[in-house]
Amino acid sequence: MLALPPTLLHGEYYASNVIAQETPDGLRICPIDWEMAAWGPGLFDLAAIASGKWTDSEREALARAYHEALRAEGAATGSAKELLVALDWCRLHLAVQWIGWSDDWKPPAEHAHDWLGEAMRLAERIE
């Protein structure tokens, strides 16, 4: 993950931290709640927005669209397959982060997620 190109990260780029608004010029995306902002691989934010109840095919389609957008901007540094592998590593990192987050804090029911199960599935897939 250290080899991935760094950028400004939101740090908790989940759907509940993003407001989308239709405008005459198109869709306006406004991330809110920047308290976990940091410098690191942009795939960490993609891992966050792609967490939860997405299917593997939906998550892959999102990642491929992200890769295509990077290519269109001249910022893609590898293949879509390499991006998918790196995304799995970032998702595993995120799952481990949430497993150890806090003994005292519990998310609202609508935001609860089986991070341990996700970590185990990703670790098995990554080998």
PDB file of C-alpha atoms in Angstrom:
ATOM      1  CA  MET A   1       0.000   0.000   0.000  1.00  0.00           C
ATOM      2  CA  LEU A   2       2.966   2.304   0.551  1.00  0.00           C
ATOM      3  CA  ALA A   3       3.759   2.062  -3.160  1.00  0.00           C
ATOM      4  CA  LEU A   4       0.348   3.504  -4.122  1.00  0.00           C
ATOM      5  CA  PRO A   5       0.319   7.166  -5.161  1.00  0.00           C
ATOM      6  CA  PRO A   6      -0.650   9.417  -2.228  1.00  0.00           C
ATOM      7  CA  THR A   7      -3.328  12.093  -2.221  1.00  0.00           C
ATOM      8  CA  LEU A   8      -5.582  13.933   0.210  1.00  0.00           C
ATOM      9  CA  LEU A   9      -7.951  11.412   1.818  1.00  0.00           C
ATOM     10  CA  HIS A  10     -11.300  12.072   3.381  1.00  0.00           C
ATOM     11  CA  GLY A  11     -10.584   9.266   5.825  1.00  0.00           C
ATOM     12  CA  GLU A  12     -14.188   8.100   6.273  1.00  0.00           C
ATOM     13  CA  TYR A  13     -15.642   8.330   2.788  1.00  0.00           C
ATOM     14  CA  TYR A  14     -18.820   6.368   3.504  1.00  0.00           C
ATOM     15  CA  ALA A  15     -22.204   7.085   1.942  1.00  0.00           C
ATOM     16  CA  SER A  16     -23.389   8.678   5.202  1.00  0.00           C
ATOM     17  CA  ASN A  17     -20.607  11.274   4.842  1.00  0.00           C
ATOM     18  CA  VAL A  18     -21.462  12.262   1.268  1.00  0.00           C
ATOM     19  CA  ILE A  19     -24.234  14.582   0.127  1.00  0.00           C
ATOM     20  CA  ALA A  20     -25.236  14.409  -3.536  1.00  0.00           C
ATOM     21  CA  GLN A  21     -27.201  17.222  -5.161  1.00  0.00           C
ATOM     22  CA  GLU A  22     -28.594  17.595  -8.671  1.00  0.00           C
ATOM     23  CA  THR A  23     -27.624  20.904 -10.255  1.00  0.00           C
ATOM     24  CA  PRO A  24     -28.181  22.344 -13.741  1.00  0.00           C
ATOM     25  CA  ASP A  25     -24.539  21.417 -14.468  1.00  0.00           C
ATOM     26  CA  GLY A  26     -24.880  17.814 -13.277  1.00  0.00           C
ATOM     27  CA  LEU A  27     -24.443  15.973 -10.019  1.00  0.00           C
ATOM     28  CA  ARG A  28     -22.637  17.847  -7.238  1.00  0.00           C
ATOM     29  CA  ILE A  29     -20.870  15.607  -4.684  1.00  0.00           C
ATOM     30  CA  CYS A  30     -20.084  17.112  -1.265  1.00  0.00           C
ATOM     31  CA  PRO A  31     -18.154  15.038   1.267  1.00  0.00           C
ATOM     32  CA  ILE A  32     -18.832  16.140   4.866  1.00  0.00           C
ATOM     33  CA  ASP A  33     -17.215  15.327   8.237  1.00  0.00           C
ATOM     34  CA  TRP A  34     -13.503  15.726   7.458  1.00  0.00           C
ATOM     35  CA  GLU A  35     -12.134  14.970  10.940  1.00  0.00           C
ATOM     36  CA  MET A  36     -10.214  11.879   9.722  1.00  0.00           C
ATOM     37  CA  ALA A  37      -8.633  13.601   6.693  1.00  0.00           C
ATOM     38  CA  ALA A  38      -5.104  12.415   5.962  1.00  0.00           C
ATOM     39  CA  TRP A  39      -2.484  11.928   3.263  1.00  0.00           C
ATOM     40  CA  GLY A  40      -2.358   8.461   1.672  1.00  0.00           C
ATOM     41  CA  PRO A  41      -3.572   6.227  -1.155  1.00  0.00           C
ATOM     42  CA  GLY A  42      -6.825   7.373  -2.715  1.00  0.00           C
ATOM     43  CA  LEU A  43      -7.901   3.748  -2.763  1.00  0.00           C
ATOM     44  CA  PHE A  44      -8.542   4.005   0.997  1.00  0.00           C
ATOM     45  CA  ASP A  45     -11.488   6.295   0.274  1.00  0.00           C
ATOM     46  CA  LEU A  46     -12.651   4.007  -2.546  1.00  0.00           C
ATOM     47  CA  ALA A  47     -12.444   1.073  -0.102  1.00  0.00           C
ATOM     48  CA  ALA A  48     -14.666   2.977   2.332  1.00  0.00           C
ATOM     49  CA  ILE A  49     -17.335   3.982  -0.185  1.00  0.00           C
ATOM     50  CA  ALA A  50     -17.343   0.404  -1.571  1.00  0.00           C
ATOM     51  CA  SER A  51     -17.751  -1.210   1.851  1.00  0.00           C
ATOM     52  CA  GLY A  52     -21.005  -2.598   3.100  1.00  0.00           C
ATOM     53  CA  LYS A  53     -23.646  -4.475   1.201  1.00  0.00           C
ATOM     54  CA  TRP A  54     -22.240  -4.144  -2.325  1.00  0.00           C
ATOM     55  CA  THR A  55     -21.954  -7.341  -4.333  1.00  0.00           C
ATOM     56  CA  ASP A  56     -18.521  -8.299  -5.619  1.00  0.00           C
ATOM     57  CA  SER A  57     -19.622  -7.477  -9.179  1.00  0.00           C
ATOM     58  CA  GLU A  58     -20.950  -4.040  -8.124  1.00  0.00           C
ATOM     59  CA  ARG A  59     -17.735  -3.303  -6.241  1.00  0.00           C
ATOM     60  CA  GLU A  60     -15.658  -4.399  -9.237  1.00  0.00           C
ATOM     61  CA  ALA A  61     -17.709  -2.209 -11.590  1.00  0.00           C
ATOM     62  CA  LEU A  62     -17.146   0.775  -9.287  1.00  0.00           C
ATOM     63  CA  ALA A  63     -13.405   0.073  -9.146  1.00  0.00           C
ATOM     64  CA  ARG A  64     -13.173  -0.296 -12.927  1.00  0.00           C
ATOM     65  CA  ALA A  65     -15.023   3.007 -13.396  1.00  0.00           C
ATOM     66  CA  TYR A  66     -12.562   4.605 -10.955  1.00  0.00           C
ATOM     67  CA  HIS A  67      -9.656   3.146 -12.947  1.00  0.00           C
ATOM     68  CA  GLU A  68     -11.113   4.444 -16.213  1.00  0.00           C
ATOM     69  CA  ALA A  69     -11.491   7.928 -14.686  1.00  0.00           C
ATOM     70  CA  LEU A  70      -7.841   7.797 -13.577  1.00  0.00           C
ATOM     71  CA  ARG A  71      -6.801   6.759 -17.095  1.00  0.00           C
ATOM     72  CA  ALA A  72      -8.837   9.589 -18.627  1.00  0.00           C
ATOM     73  CA  GLU A  73      -6.966  12.048 -16.401  1.00  0.00           C
ATOM     74  CA  GLY A  74      -3.595  10.438 -17.167  1.00  0.00           C
ATOM     75  CA  ALA A  75      -3.226   9.342 -13.543  1.00  0.00           C
ATOM     76  CA  ALA A  76      -3.608   5.544 -13.836  1.00  0.00           C
ATOM     77  CA  THR A  77      -0.375   3.864 -12.779  1.00  0.00           C
ATOM     78  CA  GLY A  78      -1.236   0.257 -13.578  1.00  0.00           C
ATOM     79  CA  SER A  79      -3.840  -2.098 -14.935  1.00  0.00           C
ATOM     80  CA  ALA A  80      -7.408  -2.445 -13.708  1.00  0.00           C
ATOM     81  CA  LYS A  81      -6.473  -5.879 -12.328  1.00  0.00           C
ATOM     82  CA  GLU A  82      -3.624  -4.338 -10.290  1.00  0.00           C
ATOM     83  CA  LEU A  83      -6.028  -1.702  -8.981  1.00  0.00           C
ATOM     84  CA  LEU A  84      -8.496  -4.413  -7.902  1.00  0.00           C
ATOM     85  CA  VAL A  85      -5.767  -6.242  -5.965  1.00  0.00           C
ATOM     86  CA  ALA A  86      -4.616  -3.003  -4.311  1.00  0.00           C
ATOM     87  CA  LEU A  87      -8.233  -2.186  -3.460  1.00  0.00           C
ATOM     88  CA  ASP A  88      -8.578  -5.545  -1.680  1.00  0.00           C
ATOM     89  CA  TRP A  89      -5.518  -4.691   0.424  1.00  0.00           C
ATOM     90  CA  CYS A  90      -7.017  -1.305   1.295  1.00  0.00           C
ATOM     91  CA  ARG A  91     -10.346  -2.932   2.159  1.00  0.00           C
ATOM     92  CA  LEU A  92      -8.529  -5.396   4.432  1.00  0.00           C
ATOM     93  CA  HIS A  93      -6.715  -2.510   6.133  1.00  0.00           C
ATOM     94  CA  LEU A  94     -10.034  -0.738   6.648  1.00  0.00           C
ATOM     95  CA  ALA A  95     -11.686  -3.866   8.101  1.00  0.00           C
ATOM     96  CA  VAL A  96      -8.826  -4.382  10.574  1.00  0.00           C
ATOM     97  CA  GLN A  97      -9.040  -0.702  11.543  1.00  0.00           C
ATOM     98  CA  TRP A  98     -12.737  -1.056  12.382  1.00  0.00           C
ATOM     99  CA  ILE A  99     -12.241  -4.344  14.248  1.00  0.00           C
ATOM    100  CA  GLY A 100      -9.887  -2.569  16.648  1.00  0.00           C
ATOM    101  CA  TRP A 101     -11.632   0.830  16.684  1.00  0.00           C
ATOM    102  CA  SER A 102     -13.172   0.869  20.173  1.00  0.00           C
ATOM    103  CA  ASP A 103     -14.644  -1.460  22.780  1.00  0.00           C
ATOM    104  CA  ASP A 104     -17.023   1.277  23.933  1.00  0.00           C
ATOM    105  CA  TRP A 105     -18.436   2.583  20.649  1.00  0.00           C
ATOM    106  CA  LYS A 106     -21.095   0.813  18.595  1.00  0.00           C
ATOM    107  CA  PRO A 107     -22.350   2.152  15.255  1.00  0.00           C
ATOM    108  CA  PRO A 108     -26.031   2.853  14.691  1.00  0.00           C
ATOM    109  CA  ALA A 109     -27.804  -0.322  13.549  1.00  0.00           C
ATOM    110  CA  GLU A 110     -28.117   0.924   9.964  1.00  0.00           C
ATOM    111  CA  HIS A 111     -24.313   1.368   9.789  1.00  0.00           C
ATOM    112  CA  ALA A 112     -23.322  -1.899  11.495  1.00  0.00           C
ATOM    113  CA  HIS A 113     -21.116  -4.170   9.410  1.00  0.00           C
ATOM    114  CA  ASP A 114     -19.383  -7.513   9.961  1.00  0.00           C
ATOM    115  CA  TRP A 115     -15.816  -6.215   9.687  1.00  0.00           C
ATOM    116  CA  LEU A 116     -14.309  -9.442  11.025  1.00  0.00           C
ATOM    117  CA  GLY A 117     -16.140 -11.477   8.392  1.00  0.00           C
ATOM    118  CA  GLU A 118     -15.030  -9.027   5.721  1.00  0.00           C
ATOM    119  CA  ALA A 119     -11.409  -9.211   6.909  1.00  0.00           C
ATOM    120  CA  MET A 120     -11.474 -13.009   6.857  1.00  0.00           C
ATOM    121  CA  ARG A 121     -12.975 -13.145   3.334  1.00  0.00           C
ATOM    122  CA  LEU A 122     -10.412 -10.643   2.028  1.00  0.00           C
ATOM    123  CA  ALA A 123      -7.469 -12.358   3.718  1.00  0.00           C
ATOM    124  CA  GLU A 124      -8.533 -15.653   2.164  1.00  0.00           C
ATOM    125  CA  ARG A 125      -8.924 -14.071  -1.283  1.00  0.00           C
ATOM    126  CA  ILE A 126      -5.592 -12.221  -1.063  1.00  0.00           C
ATOM    127  CA  GLU A 127      -3.860 -15.283   0.427  1.00  0.00           C
TER     128      GLU A 127
END
